[in-house]
Structures are given as structure tokens and as C-alpha cells.
């Protein structure tokens, strides 16, 4: 067996090191054979890190730019490495070389759906890929995913086709059950779940779906047993076990409703939930299921009214969200901005209610001391007079590139000021790459290195609730330049703790802030693009967001640092007096009672 055939055999058998060694020998024997370069590149990109294999394929493609195998494998390697932009480029190049490439069309559809957010184009591409390769199970599954936001019936048909092609794969059965649950077809979802669990008894998603089905059935039976009229308790459904804003919101409602002695059932999106004092899985005679989540994740429960409690960060929701929201009898939002976002896309205004959230000052961690932080030169952060804080997920909507541009333009190395950046819940690799990219791009865009600006301290590790409170205590001001917020838990927490607030005059901020309580930055609206790009940001494809005036923001910061602005207002009394979780829970109960879904009890 020659080295090339030996490498192929090792690769197909999953013997990575042997495959790489044989492929290197094959390349040494035939350095001018593009297939030898292609084989080595593929062997090197099977497992991370993939950079070496990608470079092998790039170098080979520079020599043979029309070689279809090289283009295909480089595109797939880039996709596997998470470089969607480059993968998009090479997949389009592949389509030029071979307009009938089902693989290129399918992967472009996948990127349209999962990276660009162009759901309609994703449907067109995956439908075309199916016509070119109707017997490909993977393409049928991708077609189902492309249809899922638009048409669950078409999603189910695509999954049925995938099941016919490979009846032994549990994945399409689980996806089919999920689509049926989103349609409220509880009994119909049980058959594919049983089949999936027979094929794979430990399939995690199948187990979670089955557990939710049990909870839904019990809640449905309990509602029926109550007879007509209002219910005795409240059913909440949400991602309670995650670190998301929706999870935080759900946990706060659970804690507060329990203090108010409201009978409560909680059904987690991701399986069994545990609570400190008692289980919350037992049905409580609820007549409505409150889904604290985005519209696409709602699962109606037979016999219960479906309520969506959600929010949006832009001037209007997408058509997909609008269509899915119609399955809910009522939409509850926390702000007037979100109310307009739903109404602007045709959701009936008489079915929208506004219920503001609470603001956290974290009394449970009231004794947490300030964190001890030092800058890059070893100076303690608490020795700076002006300490600006921003806590944001490293995503385009949070506009960290704008924060960095303003800081670079507004501050100098000798200023008695520091910016503390906390990227969300912890330093993921994706977040680090995002920050590294925008730091490089911002310096080039502004034409000034960060070494000439006041220092920035990055807090790039997960923190406990007490440590987060300590982080807020380290700062004197909170600075947001977000493109839009459904509520902004960190900023409202900062205000409740007495930090001075600097925020854009848009979205949720206008529901709980005005010029008496914060320095507000004027805004315009425009397309939601990735930083330093005209490419759309996937969740906001085809939508607008707000663009804060960075010149005004820089003037506000420089005025504070120079002493021209001698004191930001204190919003703590306003926020803690008017936006408590107790008030939020009572307002929610009043909405349910007015709709005839909950016995009024003692609402005051």
C-alpha cells in the first residue's frame, strides 16, 4: 500500500496521528500533487487545533485556485473552526466552480440561518439543496432547521423525510417531538420521543422533552380539575438554570411569588429544576402558562392559556417573532419600548400588557466588600478618582466597540480615571476573540493606540453574586453605550447601588431613567451591523437598532474626568422605590386576575 492509500485508510479508521504521518509521506513523495496537499490538510483539520491544516489548504489553494476538493475542504475546515465569514467566501467560490454542488448550497443555507440570520434565504437554499440531493439525510435535517422559525408543518415534513432515510438516527425524532411541542401537540410528541429513547435511552434532549411532557400533562389535568373560572396558582416556564437575563428574571419572580405565598409551579426548559426550599414541579391549578423567553421557544400546554413574557432590544420585532407570538393569547413586556416593538409588527395591542421588572441591589450580598483590582501597571483601581464600569456580554448589540472608541477619544494616559470591563458571565473563547478583534479594529479606526488613553482593566473570569456586588462597589459610575436593551439588569443594579449612570436615551432606559437620574446620550436609528462592517448581526437581520451619539458620550466622560461635571445624580431612591420585584410580582398577578386567569387574593 502506498503512503497516500495508507493515509486514507488511517483517516477513515479515525487513526489521526498515523493518518497525518502517512499523508506527510505522501506529500513528500508527490509535492506537486494537489490531492496530496488536500489529504494532509484534511487529516490535520479533523481535530482542533485546526489552524495548521487550514494553512496547508490555503497554501495549496493559492497554487490551484480552481481545485474543487481544496475549496470544499477549506470551506468546511473554516466552518468547523468558527470562521463563518471566511467559510462563506469559499462556499460561494465553490458554487461558482460547481453551481450544482448540493454541499455548497446546503452549507450556505446553514450559514444564512445560523450566522447571517437571513431565514428566508436559508429556506430557499436548503430547499434547492434537497432538490439536488434528495437522499441526503443531513441536508433534510438542515432543511427542517431552516423552516423551523417560519413553518413548523414544513419542519415536520422535512424531519419525516430524514427519518425515512435513516430510521436509526434518534436526532430527527427528537427534533420532530420538539416541533410538535411548539405546536401544543403534546400527545403527538410522545411517539417520536418513545422511538428516540428506544434508540438511545440516555439521549439528553429526548429525556428533557419527555420530562416536560410529564409536567405539561400534569398541569393540563390540574387545570381541567379546577373547572371553569380563575386558577389558584401560577405556572412559570423558562430557562431557570442558565446564566441568561431571562433566567435571572424567572428566578426573581419565583423568589418573590413564593414570598407572597402564591401557589407556584415552575417548568424548566432544560429539564429538572431544584430550589432551595421546596420542589416546584407539582401542579397548582394554574389556568395560564407564562413563558419567560423568546417567542420561538414557547410551547403551549393544552387547556392552559399561553402567555409570552418577553422583551426586545430594537424598535420592532422580526416578522418571525411576530408570527410565533400570535400563538400566545397575551404578550407581557417590561417596557413601553418593547410594547411598541410588538405592536409595530401587527400583534394586537389589546393583547399586550406592560409589567416592569424589578431592580436588584442584591441585599443578600449587601456586606460584600469592593473587589481588589489592579491595572496593567500594578496601580490599585480604587486609587483612581473616576472609576467607570461596563458589564456586558461580548456581543455586537452591547456596542463594546463604541465604548472603546469613546474611551480612546475622551481620555488620556495621565487622567485620574479607569474603565473596568466585565464581559458578561465569564471569559469564553468566543468573547475573547470578539474583544481582541474590536480592540485591534478600534485602534486602527480611531488612529490612536490604547496606550495613550486612560487604563482599561478587564475582569475576564466568572464571579459569584457576592463578587459581582463587590465589582459594582469598586466603581463610581456605570457607562453603557448599548444599541438597545430589553431592561439592562447590570445598569439598573448599578443605579440601585448609587453609582452615577451614563446611558443612551433609548429602549428600556427611558422607562426608568430621565435627566433627573442619569446623563443621557441622544441616539439615531440605523441598520444593525457587525462592528466595523456592513454585514448584518444575525439576531437583528433586516432590523434597526439605536446608535448613541459618540461625540456627546465622549464629552460627558471628559467633562466628568476634567471636573466640569461635578456630580452625577443618584438614582438609587428612585429605582428602589419604584421598581421592586415585589411590585413587579403584584403587577403580574393583577394582569392575570384582570384576564380571569388567577384568583385575586390579597394583591396589595
XYZ file of C-alpha atoms in Angstrom:
604
model
C 0.000 0.000 0.000
C 1.465 3.412 -0.971
C 1.578 6.308 1.506
C -1.485 8.057 0.009
C -3.705 4.968 0.286
C -2.319 4.265 3.750
C -3.196 7.815 4.890
C -6.735 7.471 3.520
C -7.183 4.146 5.337
C -5.913 5.563 8.639
C -8.093 8.668 8.242
C -11.245 6.661 7.587
C -10.468 4.472 10.601
C -10.065 7.522 12.850
C -6.358 6.979 13.491
C -5.326 10.648 13.451
C -1.554 10.572 14.169
C -0.963 7.676 11.769
C -3.042 9.390 9.075
C -1.061 12.631 9.418
C 2.290 10.814 9.257
C 1.263 8.872 6.154
C -0.164 11.999 4.497
C 3.101 13.852 5.133
C 4.967 10.968 3.488
C 2.550 11.064 0.533
C 3.139 14.801 0.116
C 6.905 14.385 0.294
C 6.638 11.803 -2.485
C 4.392 13.987 -4.670
C 4.854 17.686 -3.725
C 3.145 18.860 -6.926
C 0.008 16.765 -6.479
C -2.915 18.910 -5.235
C -4.649 15.803 -3.877
C -1.674 15.098 -1.611
C -1.900 18.629 -0.192
C -5.645 18.216 0.158
C -5.266 14.923 2.045
C -2.745 16.346 4.510
C -4.938 19.396 5.094
C -7.986 17.233 5.772
C -6.054 14.963 8.165
C -4.775 17.975 10.092
C -8.198 19.631 10.391
C -10.116 16.654 11.760
C -9.415 17.626 15.393
C -8.662 21.007 16.977
C -6.471 22.928 16.815
C -7.212 23.163 13.102
C -5.003 26.121 12.177
C -2.156 24.039 10.654
C -4.483 22.112 8.362
C -6.241 25.298 7.293
C -2.909 26.854 6.338
C -1.967 23.760 4.323
C -5.244 24.023 2.405
C -4.887 27.798 1.934
C -1.367 27.420 0.542
C -2.469 24.660 -1.815
C -5.464 26.687 -2.998
C -3.129 29.585 -3.809
C -1.403 27.211 -6.266
C -4.573 25.557 -7.589
C -7.375 28.141 -7.116
C -9.968 26.186 -9.121
C -9.445 22.812 -7.463
C -12.873 21.842 -6.171
C -11.673 19.440 -3.452
C -9.358 22.073 -1.972
C -12.080 24.738 -1.951
C -14.581 22.322 -0.402
C -12.335 21.121 2.397
C -11.007 24.586 3.200
C -14.567 25.916 3.466
C -15.590 23.023 5.752
C -12.464 23.430 7.898
C -13.102 27.153 8.329
C -16.710 26.431 9.213
C -15.586 23.911 11.824
C -13.120 26.424 13.243
C -15.878 29.023 13.662
C -14.654 31.426 10.965
C -18.042 31.902 9.314
C -17.001 34.917 7.250
C -14.171 33.065 5.513
C -16.263 29.894 5.154
C -18.987 31.966 3.461
C -16.427 33.334 0.988
C -15.072 29.909 -0.008
C -18.511 28.284 -0.195
C -19.578 30.981 -2.663
C -16.361 30.331 -4.590
C -17.227 26.619 -4.625
C -20.666 27.431 -6.004
C -19.047 29.356 -8.875
C -16.873 26.329 -9.658
C -19.814 23.927 -9.347
C -23.286 25.535 -9.432
C -24.859 22.126 -8.722
C -22.866 21.500 -5.516
C -25.518 20.440 -3.021
C -22.909 20.649 -0.264
C -22.098 24.296 -1.015
C -25.760 25.255 -1.264
C -26.655 23.400 1.937
C -23.794 24.920 3.947
C -24.596 28.404 2.622
C -28.167 27.833 3.777
C -26.875 26.753 7.165
C -24.841 29.961 7.452
C -27.785 32.076 6.327
C -29.872 30.556 9.102
C -27.337 30.404 11.928
C -24.870 33.194 11.191
C -26.422 35.860 8.980
C -29.983 35.491 10.269
C -31.456 35.545 6.756
C -34.123 32.898 7.389
C -35.909 33.361 4.049
C -32.721 32.896 2.044
C -31.841 29.874 4.213
C -35.156 28.256 3.234
C -34.566 28.903 -0.468
C -31.047 27.462 -0.338
C -31.850 24.345 1.685
C -34.897 23.610 -0.470
C -32.615 23.807 -3.516
C -30.050 21.527 -1.868
C -32.798 18.957 -1.236
C -33.812 19.037 -4.906
C -30.188 18.379 -5.889
C -29.601 15.672 -3.278
C -32.940 14.308 -2.046
C -31.384 11.204 -0.434
C -29.027 13.134 1.847
C -30.256 12.830 5.447
C -28.117 15.723 6.697
C -29.492 18.090 4.073
C -33.048 17.110 5.019
C -32.258 17.923 8.656
C -30.778 21.293 7.660
C -33.947 21.952 5.670
C -36.022 21.279 8.795
C -33.909 23.746 10.784
C -34.280 26.405 8.108
C -38.070 26.016 8.094
C -38.427 25.858 11.898
C -38.777 29.607 12.552
C -41.358 30.015 9.757
C -43.460 26.900 9.303
C -43.498 24.033 11.791
C -45.593 21.856 9.471
C -42.864 22.046 6.813
C -40.280 21.384 9.512
C -42.064 18.170 10.467
C -42.293 17.043 6.827
C -38.544 17.537 6.370
C -37.846 15.548 9.543
C -40.162 12.779 8.355
C -38.071 12.547 5.184
C -34.868 12.360 7.247
C -36.358 9.565 9.362
C -37.240 7.569 6.239
C -33.650 7.918 5.021
C -32.194 6.783 8.359
C -34.712 5.319 10.829
C -31.926 4.514 13.327
C -30.884 8.125 13.996
C -32.613 9.464 17.148
C -31.927 13.127 16.313
C -34.778 13.744 13.818
C -37.239 12.005 16.146
C -36.242 14.370 18.958
C -36.468 17.400 16.647
C -39.876 16.231 15.425
C -41.100 15.969 19.024
C -39.793 19.477 19.717
C -41.668 20.891 16.723
C -44.877 19.166 17.824
C -44.481 20.575 21.349
C -44.101 24.063 19.913
C -47.455 23.460 18.223
C -49.006 22.400 21.537
C -49.495 18.810 20.285
C -48.489 17.054 23.465
C -49.866 13.588 22.685
C -48.439 13.582 19.158
C -44.969 14.390 20.536
C -44.898 11.248 22.672
C -44.495 8.775 19.790
C -41.244 10.194 18.337
C -39.907 10.630 21.871
C -40.526 6.968 22.677
C -38.794 5.978 19.441
C -35.805 8.229 20.174
C -35.419 6.855 23.694
C -35.665 3.298 22.406
C -32.781 4.043 20.033
C -30.792 5.965 22.655
C -32.071 5.608 26.244
C -29.687 8.319 27.505
C -30.358 10.903 24.786
C -30.257 14.140 26.798
C -32.699 16.228 24.746
C -35.165 13.341 24.466
C -35.123 12.905 28.253
C -35.693 16.640 28.779
C -38.550 16.699 26.255
C -40.151 13.677 27.942
C -39.842 15.277 31.380
C -41.545 18.452 30.136
C -44.304 16.346 28.601
C -44.948 14.809 32.032
C -45.125 18.241 33.646
C -47.390 19.593 30.878
C -49.772 16.654 31.208
C -49.993 17.100 34.978
C -50.595 20.849 34.632
C -53.270 20.234 31.997
C -55.045 17.697 34.202
C -54.878 20.042 37.191
C -56.357 22.934 35.195
C -59.212 20.718 33.988
C -59.936 19.543 37.527
C -60.363 23.163 38.646
C -63.318 23.629 36.339
C -64.169 26.989 34.756
C -63.030 30.267 36.250
C -59.735 31.638 37.563
C -56.899 29.380 38.671
C -55.430 29.017 42.139
C -51.777 29.401 41.208
C -49.173 30.486 38.665
C -47.192 28.334 36.228
C -43.870 29.735 35.033
C -41.811 28.197 32.259
C -38.286 29.393 31.463
C -34.544 28.700 31.265
C -34.180 28.992 35.040
C -30.891 27.100 35.338
C -28.870 29.212 32.878
C -26.975 32.483 33.324
C -29.207 34.404 30.897
C -31.246 37.518 31.604
C -34.460 35.523 31.158
C -33.244 33.019 33.752
C -32.450 35.794 36.213
C -35.891 37.302 35.618
C -37.592 33.940 36.149
C -35.675 33.186 39.337
C -36.530 36.587 40.776
C -40.227 36.074 40.031
C -40.111 32.639 41.657
C -38.440 34.014 44.796
C -40.875 36.920 45.034
C -44.068 34.976 44.312
C -43.076 32.438 46.947
C -42.609 35.245 49.479
C -46.086 36.445 48.515
C -47.324 32.886 49.190
C -48.653 32.372 45.669
C -49.023 28.662 44.709
C -46.373 28.150 42.070
C -45.293 25.552 39.514
C -42.026 26.038 37.631
C -41.150 24.056 34.492
C -37.601 24.499 33.267
C -36.702 24.495 29.598
C -33.647 22.335 30.202
C -35.039 19.634 32.465
C -35.453 19.129 36.188
C -35.115 22.227 38.369
C -34.177 22.240 42.045
C -34.978 25.016 44.500
C -33.610 25.809 47.919
C -36.765 25.392 49.998
C -39.107 23.007 48.202
C -39.724 21.375 44.820
C -41.876 23.337 42.393
C -42.832 20.583 39.967
C -46.300 19.812 41.388
C -49.263 21.376 39.543
C -51.120 24.178 41.338
C -54.332 24.559 39.355
C -52.888 27.278 37.109
C -55.050 28.413 34.197
C -52.198 30.066 32.284
C -48.610 29.138 31.420
C -46.285 32.151 31.493
C -43.376 31.548 29.102
C -40.428 33.747 30.142
C -38.409 33.503 26.945
C -38.220 34.440 23.258
C -41.283 33.637 21.111
C -39.571 30.822 19.178
C -39.198 28.713 22.352
C -42.826 28.860 23.506
C -44.597 25.502 23.999
C -48.375 25.756 24.549
C -49.850 23.489 27.238
C -53.266 22.001 26.393
C -56.034 23.523 28.486
C -53.967 26.493 29.698
C -53.812 29.984 28.248
C -50.434 30.657 26.633
C -48.755 33.854 27.816
C -45.461 35.108 26.423
C -43.422 37.284 28.806
C -40.626 38.602 26.645
C -38.789 41.710 25.510
C -36.906 43.075 22.533
C -33.965 45.437 22.242
C -34.873 47.208 18.984
C -37.632 49.431 17.568
C -39.559 46.451 16.105
C -39.502 42.672 16.338
C -38.886 40.455 13.320
C -41.682 39.000 11.214
C -40.733 35.551 12.510
C -41.138 36.673 16.118
C -44.422 38.364 15.212
C -45.779 35.187 13.626
C -44.760 32.976 16.535
C -46.137 35.464 19.075
C -49.621 35.071 17.616
C -49.764 31.623 19.254
C -49.933 33.415 22.622
C -53.224 34.774 23.927
C -51.309 37.561 25.657
C -47.855 39.137 25.418
C -46.387 40.756 28.539
C -43.386 43.057 28.143
C -41.400 45.046 30.727
C -41.254 48.386 28.899
C -43.142 50.723 26.628
C -40.338 50.290 24.078
C -40.999 46.545 23.839
C -44.760 47.171 23.666
C -44.189 49.320 20.575
C -41.833 46.697 19.105
C -44.622 44.079 19.158
C -47.408 46.450 18.113
C -45.357 47.728 15.152
C -45.398 44.235 13.640
C -49.134 43.754 13.969
C -49.551 41.953 17.288
C -52.962 43.111 18.627
C -52.362 45.989 21.027
C -55.305 44.984 23.233
C -53.450 41.738 23.992
C -50.210 43.422 25.118
C -49.574 44.289 28.767
C -46.638 46.174 30.290
C -45.233 44.784 33.547
C -41.892 46.392 34.570
C -39.260 44.170 36.126
C -37.605 44.716 39.467
C -34.219 46.265 40.100
C -31.571 44.379 42.060
C -29.451 45.953 44.750
C -28.510 42.409 45.879
C -29.400 42.705 49.574
C -28.246 39.115 50.073
C -24.728 40.294 49.260
C -25.007 43.673 50.986
C -21.849 43.083 53.034
C -19.698 42.105 50.056
C -16.552 44.281 50.084
C -15.265 46.012 46.945
C -13.081 43.793 44.772
C -9.377 44.480 44.849
C -8.303 45.159 41.270
C -5.061 46.478 39.795
C -4.341 47.952 36.393
C -1.617 46.856 33.979
C 0.993 48.927 35.846
C 0.157 47.497 39.261
C -1.826 50.516 40.483
C -4.902 49.722 42.567
C -8.118 50.541 40.758
C -9.685 52.028 43.884
C -6.941 54.699 43.908
C -8.412 56.302 40.769
C -10.877 59.118 41.352
C -13.157 58.207 38.441
C -13.900 54.506 38.016
C -16.231 53.684 35.107
C -17.809 50.208 34.899
C -19.389 48.345 31.993
C -20.774 44.799 32.410
C -21.828 43.424 29.011
C -21.889 40.205 27.069
C -19.296 40.416 24.308
C -21.919 40.646 21.552
C -22.414 43.371 18.916
C -25.634 44.741 20.469
C -23.752 45.776 23.597
C -21.583 48.056 21.429
C -18.302 47.435 23.229
C -16.571 48.783 20.136
C -18.406 52.068 20.747
C -17.417 52.043 24.426
C -13.782 51.578 23.414
C -13.944 54.281 20.722
C -15.385 56.784 23.176
C -12.810 55.874 25.840
C -9.968 56.218 23.335
C -11.213 59.624 22.179
C -12.238 61.013 25.579
C -9.321 60.037 27.837
C -5.561 60.454 28.101
C -2.882 58.399 29.783
C -2.464 60.863 32.652
C -6.168 61.100 33.531
C -7.221 60.070 37.020
C -9.708 57.584 35.527
C -10.025 53.888 34.753
C -12.517 51.790 32.761
C -13.464 48.405 34.235
C -14.816 45.999 31.608
C -16.598 42.814 32.664
C -17.610 40.760 29.591
C -20.785 39.012 30.720
C -20.763 35.770 32.670
C -17.162 34.783 32.084
C -14.377 34.722 29.549
C -15.410 32.335 26.783
C -13.119 31.850 23.807
C -15.673 33.489 21.510
C -15.870 36.517 23.812
C -12.072 36.813 23.898
C -11.846 36.668 20.110
C -14.579 39.297 19.805
C -12.805 41.653 22.217
C -9.389 41.114 20.662
C -10.785 41.855 17.211
C -12.556 45.057 18.208
C -9.521 46.303 20.167
C -7.387 45.983 17.018
C -10.082 47.489 14.804
C -10.787 50.362 17.195
C -7.154 51.454 17.358
C -6.978 51.430 13.564
C -10.322 53.239 13.223
C -9.535 55.997 15.738
C -5.877 56.218 14.711
C -4.645 56.120 18.288
C -3.262 53.284 20.475
C -4.876 52.416 23.781
C -1.510 53.047 25.448
C -2.251 56.772 25.044
C -5.637 56.545 26.790
C -6.546 56.068 30.434
C -6.165 52.443 31.541
C -8.707 49.690 30.979
C -8.987 46.761 33.409
C -10.562 43.589 32.011
C -12.277 41.304 34.538
C -12.336 38.143 32.481
C -13.484 35.410 34.838
C -16.823 34.230 36.241
C -17.793 35.910 39.512
C -20.162 34.857 42.278
C -23.131 37.059 43.143
C -21.215 38.488 46.087
C -18.154 39.164 43.943
C -20.341 40.844 41.310
C -21.693 43.135 44.019
C -18.097 43.788 45.081
C -17.228 44.622 41.479
C -20.021 47.223 41.373
C -18.766 48.653 44.685
C -15.354 49.141 43.091
C -16.796 51.657 40.575
C -18.116 55.205 40.842
C -20.016 55.348 37.511
C -21.720 52.905 35.164
C -21.325 53.607 31.437
C -23.487 51.965 28.754
C -23.400 52.641 25.041
C -25.683 49.733 24.110
C -27.599 49.686 20.833
C -30.764 48.605 22.673
C -31.927 46.949 25.896
C -34.948 44.972 26.999
C -34.208 46.013 30.605
C -30.425 46.106 31.346
C -30.058 44.336 34.659
C -26.432 45.456 35.315
C -27.122 49.162 34.759
C -30.272 49.132 36.878
C -28.360 47.290 39.621
C -25.595 49.898 39.427
C -28.137 52.696 39.765
C -29.788 50.983 42.730
C -26.380 50.782 44.420
C -25.820 54.515 43.989
C -23.398 54.596 41.052
C -23.703 57.509 38.649
C -25.322 56.445 35.376
C -24.415 57.305 31.782
C -26.753 55.693 29.254
C -28.226 56.134 25.776
C -31.687 57.740 25.544
C -33.480 54.758 24.024
C -35.363 51.485 24.668
C -35.765 50.392 28.295
C -33.628 53.200 29.703
C -36.431 55.685 29.021
C -38.831 53.641 31.184
C -36.831 54.111 34.387
C -34.403 56.970 33.681
C -34.613 60.613 32.679
C -32.307 63.634 33.035
C -33.020 63.776 36.776
C -31.377 60.410 37.320
C -28.693 59.953 34.635
C -26.617 61.559 31.919
C -28.479 60.502 28.773
C -26.895 60.285 25.321
C -29.002 61.202 22.256
C -29.414 58.485 19.596
C -30.383 57.861 15.995
C -31.633 54.618 14.460
C -29.963 52.605 11.713
C -29.310 49.070 10.423
C -27.943 46.531 12.904
C -24.485 45.693 11.557
C -21.489 43.860 12.948
C -18.712 46.129 14.308
C -16.743 47.857 11.536
C -18.757 46.020 8.899
C -21.858 46.262 6.749
C -22.671 42.623 7.492
C -25.904 42.108 9.486
C -25.853 40.826 13.042
C -27.756 37.529 12.959
C -30.473 38.142 15.637
C -31.272 41.548 14.081
C -31.183 40.584 10.391
C -33.159 43.188 8.439
C -33.857 45.215 11.597
C -32.677 48.516 13.022
C -31.242 49.445 16.373
C -30.190 52.660 18.083
C -26.813 54.346 17.560
C -25.758 56.538 20.509
C -24.016 59.833 19.674
C -20.389 59.058 20.492
C -19.317 62.709 20.354
C -21.790 63.561 23.114
C -20.742 60.462 25.067
C -17.073 61.475 24.849
C -17.963 64.998 26.034
C -19.822 63.554 29.039
C -16.859 61.364 30.028
C -14.266 64.088 29.528
C -16.442 66.543 31.474
C -16.607 64.172 34.435
C -12.868 63.456 34.371
C -11.917 67.135 33.974
C -14.252 68.207 36.783
C -16.623 70.233 34.620
C -19.414 67.825 35.583
C -19.169 67.906 39.365
C -21.520 65.102 40.269
C -23.782 62.606 38.570
C -27.273 62.309 40.050
C -28.110 59.452 42.412
C -30.920 57.259 41.029
C -30.968 54.727 43.869
C -34.008 56.076 45.757
C -35.982 56.356 42.513
C -35.130 52.846 41.319
C -35.546 51.103 44.669
C -38.769 52.930 45.372
C -40.495 52.412 42.040
C -39.062 49.195 40.564
C -39.028 46.440 43.164
C -39.575 42.762 42.470
C -42.450 42.832 44.931
C -44.156 45.493 42.807
C -43.392 43.519 39.632
C -44.925 40.321 41.033
C -48.059 42.140 42.228
C -48.478 43.784 38.837
C -48.118 40.400 37.145
C -50.766 38.923 39.444
C -53.087 41.848 38.692
C -52.701 41.263 34.936
C -53.593 37.591 35.379
C -56.515 38.389 37.669
C -57.920 41.006 35.271
C -57.777 38.402 32.490
C -59.764 35.936 34.649
C -56.788 33.576 34.939
C -55.901 33.918 38.641
C -57.940 34.372 41.795
C -57.321 37.879 43.041
C -56.488 37.074 46.662
C -54.521 39.727 48.512
C -52.910 41.718 45.713
C -51.959 44.715 47.848
